[in-house]
PDB file of C-alpha atoms in Angstrom:
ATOM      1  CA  UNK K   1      54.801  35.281  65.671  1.00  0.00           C
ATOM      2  CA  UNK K   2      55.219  37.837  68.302  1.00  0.00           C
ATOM      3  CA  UNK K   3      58.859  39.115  66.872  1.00  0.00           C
ATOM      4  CA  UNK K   4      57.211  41.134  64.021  1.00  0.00           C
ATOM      5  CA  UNK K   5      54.455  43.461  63.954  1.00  0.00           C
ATOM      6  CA  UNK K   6      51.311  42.910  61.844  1.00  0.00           C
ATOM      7  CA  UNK K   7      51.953  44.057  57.944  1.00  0.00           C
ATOM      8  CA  UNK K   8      49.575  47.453  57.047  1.00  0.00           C
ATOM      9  CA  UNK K   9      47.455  47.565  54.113  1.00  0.00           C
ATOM     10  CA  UNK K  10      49.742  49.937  52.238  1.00  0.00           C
ATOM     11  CA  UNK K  11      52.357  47.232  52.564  1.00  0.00           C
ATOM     12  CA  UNK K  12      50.321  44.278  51.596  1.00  0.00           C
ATOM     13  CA  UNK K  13      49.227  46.043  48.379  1.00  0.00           C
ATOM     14  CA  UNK K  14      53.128  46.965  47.414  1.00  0.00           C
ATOM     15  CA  UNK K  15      53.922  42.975  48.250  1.00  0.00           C
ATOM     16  CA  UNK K  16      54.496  40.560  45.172  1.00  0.00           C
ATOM     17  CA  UNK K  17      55.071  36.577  45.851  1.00  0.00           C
ATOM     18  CA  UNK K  18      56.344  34.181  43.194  1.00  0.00           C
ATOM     19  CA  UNK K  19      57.026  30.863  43.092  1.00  0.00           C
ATOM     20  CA  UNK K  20      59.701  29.915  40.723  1.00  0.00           C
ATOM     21  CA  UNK K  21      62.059  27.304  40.245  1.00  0.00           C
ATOM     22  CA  UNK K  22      65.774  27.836  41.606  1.00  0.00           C
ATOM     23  CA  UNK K  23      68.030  28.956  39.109  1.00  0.00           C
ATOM     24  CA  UNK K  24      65.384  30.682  37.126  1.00  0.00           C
ATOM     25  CA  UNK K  25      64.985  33.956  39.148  1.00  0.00           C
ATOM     26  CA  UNK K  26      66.699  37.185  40.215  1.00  0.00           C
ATOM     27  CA  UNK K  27      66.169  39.222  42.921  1.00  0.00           C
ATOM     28  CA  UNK K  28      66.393  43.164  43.104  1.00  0.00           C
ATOM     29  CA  UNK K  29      66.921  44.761  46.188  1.00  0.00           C
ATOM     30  CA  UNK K  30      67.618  48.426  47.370  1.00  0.00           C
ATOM     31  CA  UNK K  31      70.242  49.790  49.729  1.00  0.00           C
ATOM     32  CA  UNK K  32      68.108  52.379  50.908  1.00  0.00           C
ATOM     33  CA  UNK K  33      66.426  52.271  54.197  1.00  0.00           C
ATOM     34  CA  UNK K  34      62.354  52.640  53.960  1.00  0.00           C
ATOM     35  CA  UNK K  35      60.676  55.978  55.323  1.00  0.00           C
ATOM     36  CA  UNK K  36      58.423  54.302  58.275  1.00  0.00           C
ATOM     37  CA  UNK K  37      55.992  56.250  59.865  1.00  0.00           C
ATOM     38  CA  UNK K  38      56.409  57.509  63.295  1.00  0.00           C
ATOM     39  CA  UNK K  39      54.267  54.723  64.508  1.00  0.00           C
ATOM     40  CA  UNK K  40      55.949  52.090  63.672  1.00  0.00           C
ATOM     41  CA  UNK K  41      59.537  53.426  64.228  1.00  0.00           C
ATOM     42  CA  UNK K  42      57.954  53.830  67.722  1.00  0.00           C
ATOM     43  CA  UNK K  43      56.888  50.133  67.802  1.00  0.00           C
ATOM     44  CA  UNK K  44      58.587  47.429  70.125  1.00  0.00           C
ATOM     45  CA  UNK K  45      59.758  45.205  66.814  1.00  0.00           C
ATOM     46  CA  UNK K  46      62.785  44.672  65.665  1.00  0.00           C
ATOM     47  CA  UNK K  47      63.508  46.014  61.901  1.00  0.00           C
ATOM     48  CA  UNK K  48      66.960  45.969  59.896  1.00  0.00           C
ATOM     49  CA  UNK K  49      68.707  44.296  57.026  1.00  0.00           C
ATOM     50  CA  UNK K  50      70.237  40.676  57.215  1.00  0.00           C
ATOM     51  CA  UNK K  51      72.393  40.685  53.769  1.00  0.00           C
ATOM     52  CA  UNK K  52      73.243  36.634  53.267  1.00  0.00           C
ATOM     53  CA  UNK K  53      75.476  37.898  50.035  1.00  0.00           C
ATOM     54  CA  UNK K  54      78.659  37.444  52.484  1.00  0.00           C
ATOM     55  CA  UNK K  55      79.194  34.283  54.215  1.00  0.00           C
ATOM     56  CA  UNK K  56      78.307  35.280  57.524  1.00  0.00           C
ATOM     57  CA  UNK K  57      75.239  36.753  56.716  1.00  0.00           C
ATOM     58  CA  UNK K  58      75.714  40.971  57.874  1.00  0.00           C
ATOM     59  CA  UNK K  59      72.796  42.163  59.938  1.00  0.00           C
ATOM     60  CA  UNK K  60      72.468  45.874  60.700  1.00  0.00           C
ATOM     61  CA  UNK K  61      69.462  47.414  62.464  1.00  0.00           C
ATOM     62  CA  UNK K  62      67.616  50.402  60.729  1.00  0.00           C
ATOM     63  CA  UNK K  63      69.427  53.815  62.204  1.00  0.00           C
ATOM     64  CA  UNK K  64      65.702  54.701  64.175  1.00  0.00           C
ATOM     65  CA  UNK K  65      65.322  51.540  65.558  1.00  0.00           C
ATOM     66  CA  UNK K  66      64.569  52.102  69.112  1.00  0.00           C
ATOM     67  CA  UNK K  67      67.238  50.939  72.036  1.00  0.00           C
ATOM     68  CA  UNK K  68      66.972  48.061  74.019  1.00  0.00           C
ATOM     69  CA  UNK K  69      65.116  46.286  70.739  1.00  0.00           C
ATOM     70  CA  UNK K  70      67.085  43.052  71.316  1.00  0.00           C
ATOM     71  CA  UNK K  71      67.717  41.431  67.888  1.00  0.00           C
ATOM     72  CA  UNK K  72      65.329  38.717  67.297  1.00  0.00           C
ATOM     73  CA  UNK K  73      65.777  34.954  68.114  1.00  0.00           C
ATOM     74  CA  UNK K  74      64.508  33.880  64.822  1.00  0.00           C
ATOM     75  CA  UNK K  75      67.624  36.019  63.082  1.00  0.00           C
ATOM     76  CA  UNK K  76      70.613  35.190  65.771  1.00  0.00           C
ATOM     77  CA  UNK K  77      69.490  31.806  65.389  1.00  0.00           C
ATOM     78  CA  UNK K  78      71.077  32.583  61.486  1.00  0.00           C
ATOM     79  CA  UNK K  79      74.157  29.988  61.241  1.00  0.00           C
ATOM     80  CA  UNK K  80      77.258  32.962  61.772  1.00  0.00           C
ATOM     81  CA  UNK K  81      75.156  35.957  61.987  1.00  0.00           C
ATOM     82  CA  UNK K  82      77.769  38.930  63.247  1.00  0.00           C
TER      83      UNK K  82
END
């Protein structure tokens, strides 16, 4: 897709996938907002949280995310995304 920008190696090797049956998992996230490299805070994609724990889902974009990054179709196209 063109809305994202290709993952680094760094970030593939720190990546975990599981397949497990709903209502037999958990999911740990972190408030904290990841230390990007100049490089890719410099990049034209689009980067933020979208937090679906409140009904509408909450998206914020990261505090260095460049202006005039519009907000990607593939998220306002959430259901109630504010």
């Amino acid at each position: 897709t063109d809305e994202i920008r290709g993952s680094t190696a760094k970030e593939l090797a720190a990546t975990h996938l599981l397949a497990m049956p709903i209502g037999e998992w958990s999911l740990r996230t972190s408030d904290k907002w990841p230390e990007d490299p100049a490089d890719d805070v410099a990049g034209p994609a689009w980067a933020g949280h979208v937090r679906f724990a409140s009904a509408p889902p909450v998206v914020t974009p990261t505090p260095d995310l460049s202006e005039g990054i519009p907000l990607p179709s593939s998220i306002s196209a959430v259901r109630g995304v504010r």
